[in-house]
């Protein structure tokens, strides 16, 4: 129970208008309407997420957080990130130059293949585990295996994305069977149903974690190997693929099958209880241990390790090995 409480307190989500955040003796002080609502030791906090307007943050708190490498992240009502406060680190222009060199070379496809391969293998393995309880998943697994075998020979990004898209359709059909929701279709933007909205919310939590890890590793998050270049942190879209299924899909499927707490209101937005449940479940997945490099590490630690592994692969022109969950 102590471990669970630590997980819950590691990510602080501020959702109420007019909340003020300050610091006193290495303790976060949260006030509502001028009165102290909660105090938490900074040592127990991983990050603070602001999902409300009219929130005030003291400069003393910002200073205390940056010394401990704790980020303040801002998200909209759909949990899409739009800003972050994080301590100033030394910039790594050398890495950005190397990233651009790779993007304009034949090595780009090697990095892209690794991200796609890990995503597909993790999806396939999850369906395989769930096939012990849902016998109708075998057809999906066979279809995925047929397409998966073609990935190693893909030499163009469009070809790779085509395989990834085909497998995604098969995978989400498998998820619909697990959830006993025959009409479920994956929607990434503008979703109002509880399954898609819950998944999008969970991915946004993971997105923040991944972006922070890449920034910490000094990578240029606007330089992508797999996705189209935009005025967005597209490297996050690449890197997150290897963790989506393990950190979010499993958490959301488990929660939806376990209880009715995850629901949307009449505007197609998650209820406060649903958000609380998803934050809790995803953070518990991030705190789960997996076999990695011959030992066991939390998924949180693995994400950071993989960010530095990606940096090393870029700087030293060595093969990048994506994360495949081993239980």
Short mmCIF file of C-alpha atoms in Angstrom, two decimals:
data_model
loop_
_atom_site.label_atom_id
_atom_site.label_comp_id
_atom_site.label_asym_id
_atom_site.label_seq_id
_atom_site.Cartn_x
_atom_site.Cartn_y
_atom_site.Cartn_z
CA UNK A 1 0.00 0.00 0.00
CA UNK A 2 2.90 2.35 0.72
CA UNK A 3 4.21 1.71 -2.80
CA UNK A 4 0.81 2.48 -4.33
CA UNK A 5 0.51 5.72 -2.38
CA UNK A 6 3.95 6.76 -3.62
CA UNK A 7 2.84 6.14 -7.21
CA UNK A 8 -0.29 8.22 -6.75
CA UNK A 9 1.59 11.16 -5.22
CA UNK A 10 4.42 11.21 -7.77
CA UNK A 11 2.35 13.05 -10.39
CA UNK A 12 0.38 16.08 -9.17
CA UNK A 13 -2.53 17.15 -11.40
CA UNK A 14 -4.03 20.63 -10.83
CA UNK A 15 -7.55 20.91 -12.27
CA UNK A 16 -9.22 23.76 -10.34
CA UNK A 17 -9.36 27.41 -11.41
CA UNK A 18 -7.66 29.80 -9.00
CA UNK A 19 -5.31 27.27 -7.41
CA UNK A 20 -1.96 28.68 -6.27
CA UNK A 21 1.27 26.72 -5.91
CA UNK A 22 4.15 27.67 -3.66
CA UNK A 23 6.98 26.13 -1.67
CA UNK A 24 7.95 26.10 1.98
CA UNK A 25 10.85 24.13 3.48
CA UNK A 26 11.16 21.75 0.49
CA UNK A 27 7.42 21.15 0.53
CA UNK A 28 4.91 21.91 -2.21
CA UNK A 29 2.07 24.03 -0.82
CA UNK A 30 -1.22 23.96 -2.73
CA UNK A 31 -3.74 26.65 -1.87
CA UNK A 32 -7.35 27.02 -2.96
CA UNK A 33 -9.15 30.29 -2.33
CA UNK A 34 -6.24 31.40 -0.16
CA UNK A 35 -6.41 28.41 2.16
CA UNK A 36 -3.92 25.55 2.28
CA UNK A 37 -5.49 22.49 0.67
CA UNK A 38 -2.50 20.13 0.61
CA UNK A 39 1.21 19.88 1.38
CA UNK A 40 3.57 17.39 -0.26
CA UNK A 41 7.34 16.90 0.10
CA UNK A 42 9.12 17.76 -3.17
CA UNK A 43 11.05 14.50 -2.82
CA UNK A 44 7.79 12.60 -3.48
CA UNK A 45 6.97 14.46 -6.70
CA UNK A 46 7.98 13.48 -10.22
CA UNK A 47 6.12 16.21 -12.09
CA UNK A 48 3.25 18.70 -11.80
CA UNK A 49 0.59 18.85 -14.49
CA UNK A 50 -1.54 21.99 -14.84
CA UNK A 51 -4.93 21.34 -16.45
CA UNK A 52 -6.72 24.51 -15.41
CA UNK A 53 -6.76 28.24 -16.07
CA UNK A 54 -6.02 30.90 -13.50
CA UNK A 55 -3.33 28.90 -11.71
CA UNK A 56 -0.52 30.90 -10.07
CA UNK A 57 2.96 29.47 -9.52
CA UNK A 58 5.59 31.15 -7.35
CA UNK A 59 9.07 31.77 -8.75
CA UNK A 60 10.48 30.19 -5.56
CA UNK A 61 8.67 26.97 -6.43
CA UNK A 62 9.98 27.02 -10.01
CA UNK A 63 13.52 27.46 -8.68
CA UNK A 64 13.10 24.60 -6.18
CA UNK A 65 11.64 22.28 -8.83
CA UNK A 66 14.33 22.90 -11.45
CA UNK A 67 17.05 22.03 -8.90
CA UNK A 68 15.36 18.63 -8.50
CA UNK A 69 14.68 18.25 -12.26
CA UNK A 70 10.91 18.25 -11.65
CA UNK A 71 8.91 19.59 -14.59
CA UNK A 72 5.72 21.66 -14.66
CA UNK A 73 3.67 20.62 -17.67
CA UNK A 74 0.62 22.40 -19.10
CA UNK A 75 -2.16 20.50 -20.87
CA UNK A 76 -5.54 21.49 -22.30
CA UNK A 77 -8.90 19.98 -21.31
CA UNK A 78 -8.24 17.01 -23.66
CA UNK A 79 -4.86 16.51 -21.96
CA UNK A 80 -2.93 17.64 -25.03
CA UNK A 81 0.38 19.22 -23.89
CA UNK A 82 1.09 22.80 -24.99
CA UNK A 83 3.92 24.01 -22.72
CA UNK A 84 6.51 22.88 -20.19
CA UNK A 85 8.74 24.48 -17.57
CA UNK A 86 11.94 22.53 -17.08
CA UNK A 87 15.39 23.47 -15.87
CA UNK A 88 17.80 24.87 -18.47
CA UNK A 89 20.23 22.15 -19.51
CA UNK A 90 23.30 22.42 -21.68
CA UNK A 91 22.22 22.34 -25.32
CA UNK A 92 23.55 19.68 -27.66
CA UNK A 93 23.78 21.19 -31.16
CA UNK A 94 26.09 18.31 -32.12
CA UNK A 95 23.24 15.83 -31.60
CA UNK A 96 20.81 17.90 -33.66
CA UNK A 97 23.33 18.08 -36.51
CA UNK A 98 23.83 14.32 -36.37
CA UNK A 99 20.06 13.77 -36.36
CA UNK A 100 19.71 15.87 -39.51
CA UNK A 101 22.55 13.96 -41.16
CA UNK A 102 20.76 10.67 -40.45
CA UNK A 103 17.42 12.00 -41.70
CA UNK A 104 19.07 12.84 -45.02
CA UNK A 105 20.79 9.46 -45.34
CA UNK A 106 19.89 5.81 -45.83
CA UNK A 107 20.30 5.24 -42.07
CA UNK A 108 16.98 6.99 -41.43
CA UNK A 109 15.03 3.85 -42.36
CA UNK A 110 17.01 1.82 -39.81
CA UNK A 111 15.83 4.00 -36.93
CA UNK A 112 12.29 4.15 -38.32
CA UNK A 113 12.18 0.35 -38.63
CA UNK A 114 13.18 -0.10 -35.00
CA UNK A 115 10.37 2.13 -33.72
CA UNK A 116 7.74 0.40 -35.87
CA UNK A 117 9.04 -3.09 -35.11
CA UNK A 118 8.90 -2.54 -31.35
CA UNK A 119 5.38 -1.11 -31.54
CA UNK A 120 4.11 -4.06 -33.58
CA UNK A 121 5.86 -6.75 -31.52
CA UNK A 122 4.53 -5.29 -28.26
CA UNK A 123 1.01 -5.15 -29.74
CA UNK A 124 1.27 -8.70 -31.06
CA UNK A 125 2.60 -10.02 -27.73
CA UNK A 126 -0.19 -8.34 -25.80
CA UNK A 127 -2.81 -10.00 -28.00
CA UNK A 128 -0.97 -13.30 -27.52
CA UNK A 129 -1.18 -12.97 -23.73
CA UNK A 130 -4.87 -12.06 -23.91
CA UNK A 131 -5.57 -14.99 -26.29
CA UNK A 132 -5.39 -17.24 -23.21
CA UNK A 133 -8.69 -15.68 -22.16
CA UNK A 134 -10.12 -14.70 -25.57
CA UNK A 135 -9.84 -17.58 -28.04
CA UNK A 136 -11.05 -15.41 -30.94
CA UNK A 137 -7.74 -13.49 -31.06
CA UNK A 138 -5.72 -16.17 -32.87
CA UNK A 139 -6.85 -14.93 -36.29
CA UNK A 140 -5.61 -11.42 -35.48
CA UNK A 141 -2.22 -12.75 -34.34
CA UNK A 142 -1.77 -14.80 -37.53
CA UNK A 143 -2.60 -11.77 -39.70
CA UNK A 144 -0.13 -9.59 -37.78
CA UNK A 145 2.63 -12.19 -38.15
CA UNK A 146 2.18 -12.28 -41.93
CA UNK A 147 2.63 -8.53 -42.29
CA UNK A 148 5.30 -8.26 -39.56
CA UNK A 149 7.65 -10.49 -41.55
CA UNK A 150 7.76 -7.86 -44.32
CA UNK A 151 9.02 -5.03 -42.11
CA UNK A 152 12.69 -6.04 -42.13
CA UNK A 153 12.76 -5.59 -45.92
CA UNK A 154 10.96 -2.21 -45.99
CA UNK A 155 13.30 0.39 -47.50
CA UNK A 156 10.97 3.40 -47.68
CA UNK A 157 9.17 5.31 -44.94
CA UNK A 158 5.84 5.20 -46.80
CA UNK A 159 6.11 1.43 -47.16
CA UNK A 160 6.91 1.06 -43.46
CA UNK A 161 3.99 3.28 -42.45
CA UNK A 162 1.72 1.27 -44.70
CA UNK A 163 2.58 -1.96 -42.88
CA UNK A 164 2.21 -0.20 -39.53
CA UNK A 165 -1.24 1.08 -40.50
CA UNK A 166 -2.44 -2.33 -41.68
CA UNK A 167 -1.31 -3.98 -38.46
CA UNK A 168 -2.88 -1.19 -36.39
CA UNK A 169 -6.30 -2.01 -37.90
CA UNK A 170 -5.86 -5.70 -37.04
CA UNK A 171 -4.63 -4.86 -33.53
CA UNK A 172 -7.52 -2.54 -32.71
CA UNK A 173 -9.94 -5.15 -33.99
CA UNK A 174 -8.33 -7.46 -31.42
CA UNK A 175 -8.79 -4.84 -28.70
CA UNK A 176 -12.48 -4.57 -29.63
CA UNK A 177 -12.76 -8.33 -28.99
CA UNK A 178 -11.00 -8.05 -25.63
CA UNK A 179 -13.39 -5.28 -24.57
CA UNK A 180 -16.45 -6.97 -26.14
CA UNK A 181 -17.08 -3.81 -28.14
CA UNK A 182 -17.68 -5.00 -31.72
CA UNK A 183 -18.35 -1.51 -33.06
CA UNK A 184 -15.17 0.05 -31.66
CA UNK A 185 -13.02 1.97 -34.16
CA UNK A 186 -9.84 3.78 -33.17
CA UNK A 187 -10.22 7.60 -33.32
CA UNK A 188 -7.24 9.78 -32.46
CA UNK A 189 -8.78 13.27 -32.75
CA UNK A 190 -12.22 14.50 -31.80
CA UNK A 191 -13.20 11.28 -30.01
CA UNK A 192 -16.20 11.45 -27.67
CA UNK A 193 -16.66 7.77 -26.76
CA UNK A 194 -15.19 6.50 -23.51
CA UNK A 195 -12.69 4.01 -25.00
CA UNK A 196 -11.01 6.37 -27.48
CA UNK A 197 -11.13 9.30 -25.08
CA UNK A 198 -9.53 7.19 -22.35
CA UNK A 199 -6.80 5.98 -24.71
CA UNK A 200 -6.06 9.52 -25.91
CA UNK A 201 -5.86 10.74 -22.32
CA UNK A 202 -3.51 7.90 -21.39
CA UNK A 203 -1.26 8.59 -24.39
CA UNK A 204 -1.06 12.25 -23.39
CA UNK A 205 0.27 11.22 -19.96
CA UNK A 206 2.86 9.01 -21.63
CA UNK A 207 3.64 11.75 -24.17
CA UNK A 208 4.70 14.09 -21.37
CA UNK A 209 6.91 11.42 -19.82
CA UNK A 210 8.57 10.60 -23.15
CA UNK A 211 9.14 14.24 -24.10
CA UNK A 212 10.81 14.93 -20.77
CA UNK A 213 13.13 11.92 -21.23
CA UNK A 214 14.17 13.04 -24.73
CA UNK A 215 14.84 16.61 -23.56
CA UNK A 216 16.87 15.28 -20.64
CA UNK A 217 18.96 13.26 -23.12
CA UNK A 218 19.60 16.45 -25.10
CA UNK A 219 17.90 15.27 -28.30
CA UNK A 220 16.34 17.57 -30.89
CA UNK A 221 12.69 16.69 -30.41
CA UNK A 222 11.64 18.46 -33.63
CA UNK A 223 13.76 16.15 -35.82
CA UNK A 224 11.99 12.90 -36.69
CA UNK A 225 13.08 9.67 -38.38
CA UNK A 226 9.63 8.15 -38.90
CA UNK A 227 6.98 10.86 -38.92
CA UNK A 228 6.53 13.83 -41.25
CA UNK A 229 8.37 17.01 -40.26
CA UNK A 230 6.06 19.57 -38.63
CA UNK A 231 6.32 22.44 -36.17
CA UNK A 232 5.80 19.85 -33.46
CA UNK A 233 8.05 17.63 -31.30
CA UNK A 234 7.85 14.82 -33.89
CA UNK A 235 10.67 12.78 -32.33
CA UNK A 236 8.28 12.21 -29.41
CA UNK A 237 5.85 10.62 -31.90
CA UNK A 238 8.65 8.27 -33.04
CA UNK A 239 9.95 7.36 -29.62
CA UNK A 240 6.58 6.85 -27.92
CA UNK A 241 5.60 4.01 -30.30
CA UNK A 242 7.62 1.41 -28.38
CA UNK A 243 5.78 2.19 -25.13
CA UNK A 244 2.15 2.83 -26.14
CA UNK A 245 0.85 -0.70 -25.75
CA UNK A 246 2.79 -1.53 -22.59
CA UNK A 247 2.10 1.69 -20.67
CA UNK A 248 -1.35 2.71 -21.90
CA UNK A 249 -3.30 0.08 -23.87
CA UNK A 250 -2.92 -2.53 -21.14
CA UNK A 251 -3.84 0.00 -18.45
CA UNK A 252 -6.96 1.23 -20.24
CA UNK A 253 -8.20 -2.25 -21.20
CA UNK A 254 -7.68 -3.42 -17.63
CA UNK A 255 -9.54 -0.42 -16.21
CA UNK A 256 -12.45 -0.65 -18.65
CA UNK A 257 -12.97 -4.33 -17.88
CA UNK A 258 -12.51 -3.92 -14.13
CA UNK A 259 -14.93 -1.09 -13.40
CA UNK A 260 -17.34 1.49 -14.78
CA UNK A 261 -15.37 4.42 -13.36
CA UNK A 262 -14.05 5.42 -16.79
CA UNK A 263 -16.85 7.31 -18.50
CA UNK A 264 -17.57 10.52 -20.40
CA UNK A 265 -20.09 13.27 -19.71
CA UNK A 266 -22.73 14.59 -22.12
CA UNK A 267 -20.04 16.66 -23.89
CA UNK A 268 -17.93 13.60 -24.66
CA UNK A 269 -15.29 14.54 -22.08
CA UNK A 270 -13.91 12.25 -19.40
CA UNK A 271 -15.34 12.71 -15.93
CA UNK A 272 -13.06 13.80 -13.11
CA UNK A 273 -13.19 10.30 -11.62
CA UNK A 274 -12.26 8.80 -15.01
CA UNK A 275 -9.22 11.10 -15.28
CA UNK A 276 -8.14 10.22 -11.77
CA UNK A 277 -8.46 6.51 -12.51
CA UNK A 278 -6.49 6.74 -15.78
CA UNK A 279 -3.67 8.78 -14.21
CA UNK A 280 -3.44 6.22 -11.41
CA UNK A 281 -3.49 3.19 -13.71
CA UNK A 282 -0.98 4.55 -16.25
CA UNK A 283 1.41 5.62 -13.50
CA UNK A 284 1.18 2.16 -11.94
CA UNK A 285 2.14 0.68 -15.33
CA UNK A 286 5.07 3.09 -15.54
CA UNK A 287 6.16 1.86 -12.10
CA UNK A 288 5.93 -1.82 -13.16
CA UNK A 289 9.18 -3.78 -13.47
CA UNK A 290 10.25 -5.43 -16.74
CA UNK A 291 13.22 -7.56 -17.73
CA UNK A 292 15.71 -5.27 -19.41
CA UNK A 293 19.45 -5.64 -20.07
CA UNK A 294 19.58 -8.74 -17.89
CA UNK A 295 17.97 -7.06 -14.87
CA UNK A 296 14.58 -5.70 -13.82
CA UNK A 297 13.77 -2.00 -14.11
CA UNK A 298 10.60 0.08 -13.92
CA UNK A 299 9.15 1.24 -17.22
CA UNK A 300 9.85 4.80 -16.04
CA UNK A 301 13.56 4.00 -15.80
CA UNK A 302 13.54 2.14 -19.12
CA UNK A 303 12.04 5.14 -20.95
CA UNK A 304 14.88 7.35 -19.72
CA UNK A 305 17.47 4.69 -20.49
CA UNK A 306 16.11 4.31 -24.03
CA UNK A 307 16.32 8.07 -24.60
CA UNK A 308 20.04 8.02 -23.76
CA UNK A 309 20.47 4.84 -25.82
CA UNK A 310 18.95 6.70 -28.78
CA UNK A 311 21.34 9.61 -28.20
CA UNK A 312 24.32 7.25 -28.13
CA UNK A 313 23.19 5.50 -31.31
CA UNK A 314 22.90 8.86 -33.09
CA UNK A 315 26.25 10.23 -31.89
CA UNK A 316 28.26 7.03 -32.35
CA UNK A 317 26.61 5.72 -35.53
CA UNK A 318 25.58 2.44 -33.90
CA UNK A 319 22.36 0.46 -34.16
CA UNK A 320 19.49 1.60 -31.96
CA UNK A 321 17.58 -1.19 -30.24
CA UNK A 322 14.00 -0.38 -29.31
CA UNK A 323 12.21 -1.63 -26.20
CA UNK A 324 10.25 -4.87 -26.43
CA UNK A 325 8.50 -5.82 -23.19
CA UNK A 326 9.59 -9.10 -21.61
CA UNK A 327 7.63 -10.33 -18.67
#
